[in-house]
């Protein structure tokens, strides 16, 4: 079978079974890059070993190779290796132990500070950077860059997990990284060697018919496949030794009220304090 033959190879069938359970696409093109992407899993159990030399530079080269809105490159990374700082970050993130276990966490920064500096040095106005649009551009840039770093890390046999919980206290994280005004950490990315004794599993995703719409969007047609996904999620949770609550319960509990956001309900105020206009 050709490398990208849409008939399913054994490898593709196995990967799709893990990603979708029974609700998998019938046809798929296949190559080593696709195989790597479909094998993604967040890793929350690490060995303490340092990253091999050149790893951070490799991840950043991959990250910088992502598209960036208008080539503005309005993102930065602060790499944190120091154990004490990682412990403080873990505390901000509600005690997530993988931040302490792994040797490194990369802080992905939505960074309008550089743009402000360049404009100020030139005596130019930077008013445009005070708009929500500019913050959104910086947040998107940071996320795209980070995901390239994730793919690169996984291709090197390393594990990663995003840490959005750093937004529980953006000011504390900014202070820890000594960020200037107009910069804020969007999320961390833990990077390290996965502990082979505590392997992570591929987490099933929604059936494609839920997220992929042809020509026009259909909401009500999603009820039935979402209900089926609840069963897939339940089976996964049981296999992981977790409470079999399904997936809809997660959506409902996260959106119930401001308290469910773990402090992130005040994100707008925090970003304003960090110098983002958000007009
Ligand atoms: C922006 C972002 C923030 C996240 N924050 C956390 C986090 O704080 N802690 C954590 O354990 N996982 C975090 N995750 C990982 C998600 O929980 C995970 O990607 C999701 O459950 C799907 O699992 P998978 O990555 O193994 O496929 C985050 C993921 C993203 C994209």
GROMACS .gro file of C-alpha atoms and ligand atoms in nm:
model
  310
    1UNK     CA    1   0.000   0.000   0.000
    2UNK     CA    2   0.138   0.344  -0.089
    3UNK     CA    3   0.241   0.561   0.203
    4UNK     CA    4  -0.058   0.792   0.166
    5UNK     CA    5  -0.311   0.543   0.028
    6UNK     CA    6  -0.650   0.647   0.177
    7UNK     CA    7  -0.740   0.283   0.246
    8UNK     CA    8  -0.654   0.221   0.607
    9UNK     CA    9  -0.324   0.050   0.685
   10UNK     CA   10  -0.296  -0.153   1.006
   11UNK     CA   11  -0.101   0.133   1.167
   12UNK     CA   12  -0.365   0.388   1.070
   13UNK     CA   13  -0.646   0.161   1.190
   14UNK     CA   14  -0.478   0.118   1.528
   15UNK     CA   15  -0.408   0.492   1.563
   16UNK     CA   16  -0.766   0.583   1.471
   17UNK     CA   17  -0.908   0.330   1.716
   18UNK     CA   18  -0.719   0.500   1.996
   19UNK     CA   19  -0.814   0.850   1.882
   20UNK     CA   20  -1.184   0.786   1.808
   21UNK     CA   21  -1.289   0.449   1.949
   22UNK     CA   22  -1.555   0.297   1.723
   23UNK     CA   23  -1.649   0.631   1.560
   24UNK     CA   24  -1.352   0.655   1.329
   25UNK     CA   25  -1.318   0.791   0.977
   26UNK     CA   26  -1.326   0.526   0.705
   27UNK     CA   27  -1.052   0.678   0.495
   28UNK     CA   28  -0.730   0.851   0.589
   29UNK     CA   29  -0.406   0.944   0.422
   30UNK     CA   30  -0.104   0.829   0.617
   31UNK     CA   31   0.263   0.912   0.659
   32UNK     CA   32   0.507   0.937   0.951
   33UNK     CA   33   0.412   1.299   1.026
   34UNK     CA   34   0.041   1.213   1.047
   35UNK     CA   35   0.128   0.908   1.259
   36UNK     CA   36   0.320   1.130   1.501
   37UNK     CA   37   0.036   1.383   1.527
   38UNK     CA   38  -0.228   1.117   1.589
   39UNK     CA   39  -0.014   0.957   1.861
   40UNK     CA   40  -0.014   1.278   2.072
   41UNK     CA   41  -0.089   1.247   2.439
   42UNK     CA   42  -0.026   1.490   2.726
   43UNK     CA   43   0.239   1.356   2.964
   44UNK     CA   44   0.198   1.412   3.336
   45UNK     CA   45   0.466   1.172   3.468
   46UNK     CA   46   0.833   1.251   3.408
   47UNK     CA   47   1.184   1.138   3.486
   48UNK     CA   48   1.399   1.411   3.643
   49UNK     CA   49   1.665   1.389   3.366
   50UNK     CA   50   1.770   1.717   3.205
   51UNK     CA   51   1.686   1.773   2.840
   52UNK     CA   52   1.964   1.676   2.595
   53UNK     CA   53   2.181   1.964   2.481
   54UNK     CA   54   2.031   2.161   2.194
   55UNK     CA   55   1.675   2.051   2.275
   56UNK     CA   56   1.540   2.391   2.375
   57UNK     CA   57   1.699   2.552   2.070
   58UNK     CA   58   1.541   2.285   1.850
   59UNK     CA   59   1.196   2.337   2.002
   60UNK     CA   60   1.225   2.714   1.962
   61UNK     CA   61   1.338   2.679   1.598
   62UNK     CA   62   1.028   2.464   1.538
   63UNK     CA   63   0.813   2.717   1.725
   64UNK     CA   64   0.956   3.009   1.526
   65UNK     CA   65   0.880   2.820   1.205
   66UNK     CA   66   0.507   2.841   1.273
   67UNK     CA   67   0.308   3.102   1.088
   68UNK     CA   68   0.279   3.433   1.269
   69UNK     CA   69   0.019   3.702   1.196
   70UNK     CA   70   0.170   3.953   0.949
   71UNK     CA   71   0.515   3.828   1.059
   72UNK     CA   72   0.475   4.039   1.374
   73UNK     CA   73   0.621   3.757   1.589
   74UNK     CA   74   0.446   3.894   1.896
   75UNK     CA   75   0.531   3.604   2.127
   76UNK     CA   76   0.826   3.499   2.339
   77UNK     CA   77   0.929   3.208   2.559
   78UNK     CA   78   1.080   3.218   2.905
   79UNK     CA   79   1.246   2.882   2.977
   80UNK     CA   80   1.236   2.794   3.346
   81UNK     CA   81   1.473   2.525   3.475
   82UNK     CA   82   1.522   2.647   3.834
   83UNK     CA   83   1.357   2.402   4.078
   84UNK     CA   84   1.240   2.671   4.318
   85UNK     CA   85   1.072   2.869   4.041
   86UNK     CA   86   0.909   2.551   3.909
   87UNK     CA   87   0.774   2.481   4.256
   88UNK     CA   88   0.624   2.831   4.268
   89UNK     CA   89   0.469   2.784   3.925
   90UNK     CA   90   0.327   2.448   4.035
   91UNK     CA   91   0.167   2.623   4.332
   92UNK     CA   92   0.005   2.882   4.103
   93UNK     CA   93  -0.125   2.593   3.891
   94UNK     CA   94  -0.301   2.429   4.185
   95UNK     CA   95  -0.015   2.196   4.279
   96UNK     CA   96   0.040   2.021   3.945
   97UNK     CA   97   0.330   1.791   4.031
   98UNK     CA   98   0.450   1.737   3.671
   99UNK     CA   99   0.579   2.097   3.676
  100UNK     CA  100   0.813   1.993   3.957
  101UNK     CA  101   0.899   1.649   3.818
  102UNK     CA  102   1.005   1.755   3.469
  103UNK     CA  103   1.329   1.951   3.429
  104UNK     CA  104   1.185   2.239   3.227
  105UNK     CA  105   0.875   2.445   3.173
  106UNK     CA  106   0.854   2.687   2.883
  107UNK     CA  107   0.639   2.992   2.950
  108UNK     CA  108   0.470   3.106   2.629
  109UNK     CA  109   0.422   3.481   2.638
  110UNK     CA  110   0.179   3.695   2.440
  111UNK     CA  111   0.433   3.967   2.387
  112UNK     CA  112   0.340   4.319   2.280
  113UNK     CA  113   0.628   4.464   2.488
  114UNK     CA  114   0.878   4.434   2.203
  115UNK     CA  115   0.639   4.615   1.968
  116UNK     CA  116   0.588   4.893   2.223
  117UNK     CA  117   0.967   4.925   2.267
  118UNK     CA  118   1.031   4.944   1.893
  119UNK     CA  119   0.755   5.204   1.846
  120UNK     CA  120   0.871   5.406   2.146
  121UNK     CA  121   1.236   5.402   2.030
  122UNK     CA  122   1.114   5.540   1.697
  123UNK     CA  123   0.896   5.801   1.866
  124UNK     CA  124   0.591   5.637   1.704
  125UNK     CA  125   0.246   5.582   1.851
  126UNK     CA  126   0.166   5.224   1.958
  127UNK     CA  127  -0.207   5.286   2.008
  128UNK     CA  128  -0.302   4.998   1.780
  129UNK     CA  129  -0.147   4.756   2.025
  130UNK     CA  130  -0.401   4.863   2.288
  131UNK     CA  131  -0.684   4.686   2.105
  132UNK     CA  132  -0.827   4.342   2.177
  133UNK     CA  133  -0.728   4.249   1.822
  134UNK     CA  134  -0.358   4.291   1.905
  135UNK     CA  135  -0.390   4.079   2.219
  136UNK     CA  136  -0.572   3.814   2.016
  137UNK     CA  137  -0.297   3.815   1.754
  138UNK     CA  138  -0.033   3.769   2.025
  139UNK     CA  139  -0.231   3.489   2.195
  140UNK     CA  140  -0.283   3.307   1.864
  141UNK     CA  141   0.085   3.350   1.770
  142UNK     CA  142   0.195   3.205   2.105
  143UNK     CA  143  -0.037   2.906   2.070
  144UNK     CA  144   0.069   2.823   1.715
  145UNK     CA  145   0.436   2.849   1.813
  146UNK     CA  146   0.383   2.627   2.117
  147UNK     CA  147   0.206   2.355   1.923
  148UNK     CA  148   0.498   2.338   1.678
  149UNK     CA  149   0.726   2.293   1.981
  150UNK     CA  150   0.501   2.012   2.105
  151UNK     CA  151   0.519   1.830   1.773
  152UNK     CA  152   0.897   1.871   1.764
  153UNK     CA  153   0.936   1.749   2.124
  154UNK     CA  154   0.722   1.442   2.061
  155UNK     CA  155   0.922   1.362   1.747
  156UNK     CA  156   1.232   1.354   1.972
  157UNK     CA  157   1.066   1.109   2.212
  158UNK     CA  158   1.000   1.377   2.472
  159UNK     CA  159   0.672   1.444   2.647
  160UNK     CA  160   0.487   1.770   2.704
  161UNK     CA  161   0.183   1.905   2.878
  162UNK     CA  162   0.035   2.252   2.846
  163UNK     CA  163  -0.031   2.437   3.172
  164UNK     CA  164  -0.319   2.679   3.121
  165UNK     CA  165  -0.359   2.692   3.499
  166UNK     CA  166  -0.079   2.950   3.510
  167UNK     CA  167  -0.356   3.194   3.417
  168UNK     CA  168  -0.495   3.136   3.768
  169UNK     CA  169  -0.259   3.419   3.864
  170UNK     CA  170  -0.110   3.599   3.561
  171UNK     CA  171   0.047   3.874   3.772
  172UNK     CA  172   0.241   3.627   3.992
  173UNK     CA  173   0.369   3.441   3.685
  174UNK     CA  174   0.467   3.767   3.514
  175UNK     CA  175   0.656   3.875   3.827
  176UNK     CA  176   0.834   3.539   3.852
  177UNK     CA  177   0.953   3.570   3.491
  178UNK     CA  178   1.026   3.942   3.528
  179UNK     CA  179   0.801   4.028   3.233
  180UNK     CA  180   0.780   4.392   3.123
  181UNK     CA  181   0.442   4.565   3.076
  182UNK     CA  182   0.246   4.454   2.766
  183UNK     CA  183   0.347   4.089   2.809
  184UNK     CA  184   0.162   3.800   2.974
  185UNK     CA  185   0.212   3.425   3.000
  186UNK     CA  186  -0.067   3.250   2.810
  187UNK     CA  187   0.028   2.902   2.929
  188UNK     CA  188   0.326   2.693   3.026
  189UNK     CA  189   0.457   2.392   2.841
  190UNK     CA  190   0.620   2.125   3.057
  191UNK     CA  191   0.887   1.938   2.861
  192UNK     CA  192   1.073   1.629   2.975
  193UNK     CA  193   1.141   1.260   2.943
  194UNK     CA  194   0.821   1.061   2.995
  195UNK     CA  195   0.848   0.809   3.281
  196UNK     CA  196   0.811   0.472   3.106
  197UNK     CA  197   0.673   0.323   3.428
  198UNK     CA  198   0.375   0.561   3.415
  199UNK     CA  199   0.284   0.585   3.046
  200UNK     CA  200   0.020   0.826   2.916
  201UNK     CA  201  -0.265   0.712   2.692
  202UNK     CA  202  -0.407   0.861   2.374
  203UNK     CA  203  -0.731   1.036   2.472
  204UNK     CA  204  -1.025   0.984   2.236
  205UNK     CA  205  -1.171   1.285   2.058
  206UNK     CA  206  -1.517   1.377   1.934
  207UNK     CA  207  -1.636   1.199   1.619
  208UNK     CA  208  -1.539   1.399   1.312
  209UNK     CA  209  -1.906   1.460   1.222
  210UNK     CA  210  -1.928   1.679   1.535
  211UNK     CA  211  -1.640   1.911   1.450
  212UNK     CA  212  -1.630   1.892   1.070
  213UNK     CA  213  -1.915   2.066   0.887
  214UNK     CA  214  -1.953   2.062   0.511
  215UNK     CA  215  -2.050   2.399   0.365
  216UNK     CA  216  -2.277   2.504   0.656
  217UNK     CA  217  -2.272   2.452   1.030
  218UNK     CA  218  -2.523   2.213   1.190
  219UNK     CA  219  -2.567   2.226   1.568
  220UNK     CA  220  -2.860   2.000   1.645
  221UNK     CA  221  -2.718   1.711   1.442
  222UNK     CA  222  -2.435   1.700   1.696
  223UNK     CA  223  -2.651   1.575   1.984
  224UNK     CA  224  -2.646   1.212   1.883
  225UNK     CA  225  -2.273   1.175   1.801
  226UNK     CA  226  -2.186   1.377   2.115
  227UNK     CA  227  -2.393   1.130   2.318
  228UNK     CA  228  -2.202   0.845   2.156
  229UNK     CA  229  -1.874   1.021   2.242
  230UNK     CA  230  -1.988   1.036   2.603
  231UNK     CA  231  -1.982   0.655   2.599
  232UNK     CA  232  -1.635   0.648   2.439
  233UNK     CA  233  -1.512   0.894   2.703
  234UNK     CA  234  -1.670   0.686   2.979
  235UNK     CA  235  -1.495   0.370   2.856
  236UNK     CA  236  -1.164   0.560   2.844
  237UNK     CA  237  -1.214   0.694   3.195
  238UNK     CA  238  -1.285   0.346   3.329
  239UNK     CA  239  -0.971   0.212   3.158
  240UNK     CA  240  -0.773   0.497   3.321
  241UNK     CA  241  -0.914   0.421   3.666
  242UNK     CA  242  -1.102   0.753   3.668
  243UNK     CA  243  -1.463   0.830   3.756
  244UNK     CA  244  -1.671   0.744   3.445
  245UNK     CA  245  -1.841   1.082   3.424
  246UNK     CA  246  -1.832   1.106   3.044
  247UNK     CA  247  -1.751   1.421   2.848
  248UNK     CA  248  -2.067   1.632   2.863
  249UNK     CA  249  -2.028   1.648   3.242
  250UNK     CA  250  -1.689   1.815   3.191
  251UNK     CA  251  -1.838   2.075   2.956
  252UNK     CA  252  -2.121   2.144   3.199
  253UNK     CA  253  -1.903   2.171   3.510
  254UNK     CA  254  -1.644   2.399   3.346
  255UNK     CA  255  -1.912   2.644   3.231
  256UNK     CA  256  -2.136   2.638   3.535
  257UNK     CA  257  -2.018   2.960   3.699
  258UNK     CA  258  -1.725   3.197   3.752
  259UNK     CA  259  -1.589   2.990   4.041
  260UNK     CA  260  -1.536   2.697   3.802
  261UNK     CA  261  -1.271   2.907   3.624
  262UNK     CA  262  -1.031   2.881   3.922
  263UNK     CA  263  -0.948   3.250   3.934
  264UNK     CA  264  -0.940   3.291   3.557
  265UNK     CA  265  -1.272   3.476   3.569
  266UNK     CA  266  -1.062   3.786   3.645
  267UNK     CA  267  -0.833   3.740   3.343
  268UNK     CA  268  -0.943   4.063   3.175
  269UNK     CA  269  -0.859   4.267   3.486
  270UNK     CA  270  -0.526   4.086   3.524
  271UNK     CA  271  -0.430   4.148   3.162
  272UNK     CA  272  -0.520   4.517   3.200
  273UNK     CA  273  -0.291   4.538   3.504
  274UNK     CA  274  -0.016   4.381   3.290
  275UNK     CA  275  -0.056   4.661   3.036
  276UNK     CA  276  -0.295   4.519   2.777
  277UNK     CA  277  -0.557   4.772   2.666
  278UNK     CA  278  -0.807   4.516   2.533
  279UNK     CA  279  -1.012   4.802   2.377
  280LIG     C1  280  -0.403   2.571   2.643
  280LIG     C2  281  -0.405   2.441   2.720
  280LIG     C3  282  -0.395   2.443   2.857
  280LIG     C4  283  -0.389   2.322   2.929
  280LIG     N1  284  -0.369   2.327   3.064
  280LIG     C5  285  -0.349   2.212   3.132
  280LIG     C6  286  -0.314   2.215   3.270
  280LIG     O1  287  -0.307   2.320   3.334
  280LIG     N2  288  -0.289   2.098   3.331
  280LIG     C7  289  -0.295   1.976   3.266
  280LIG     O2  290  -0.268   1.873   3.327
  280LIG     N3  291  -0.330   1.971   3.134
  280LIG     C8  292  -0.354   2.085   3.066
  280LIG     N4  293  -0.383   2.082   2.933
  280LIG     C9  294  -0.387   1.952   2.863
  280LIG    C10  295  -0.530   1.910   2.830
  280LIG     O3  296  -0.596   1.870   2.947
  280LIG    C11  297  -0.522   1.795   2.729
  280LIG     O4  298  -0.462   1.841   2.610
  280LIG    C12  299  -0.658   1.740   2.697
  280LIG     O5  300  -0.716   1.679   2.811
  280LIG    C13  301  -0.650   1.634   2.587
  280LIG     O6  302  -0.559   1.532   2.625
  280LIG     P1  303  -0.431   1.496   2.536
  280LIG     O7  304  -0.349   1.619   2.521
  280LIG     O8  305  -0.361   1.388   2.612
  280LIG     O9  306  -0.483   1.447   2.405
  280LIG    C14  307  -0.397   2.199   2.861
  280LIG    C15  308  -0.410   2.199   2.721
  280LIG    C16  309  -0.415   2.317   2.653
  280LIG    C17  310  -0.427   2.314   2.502
   0.00000   0.00000   0.00000
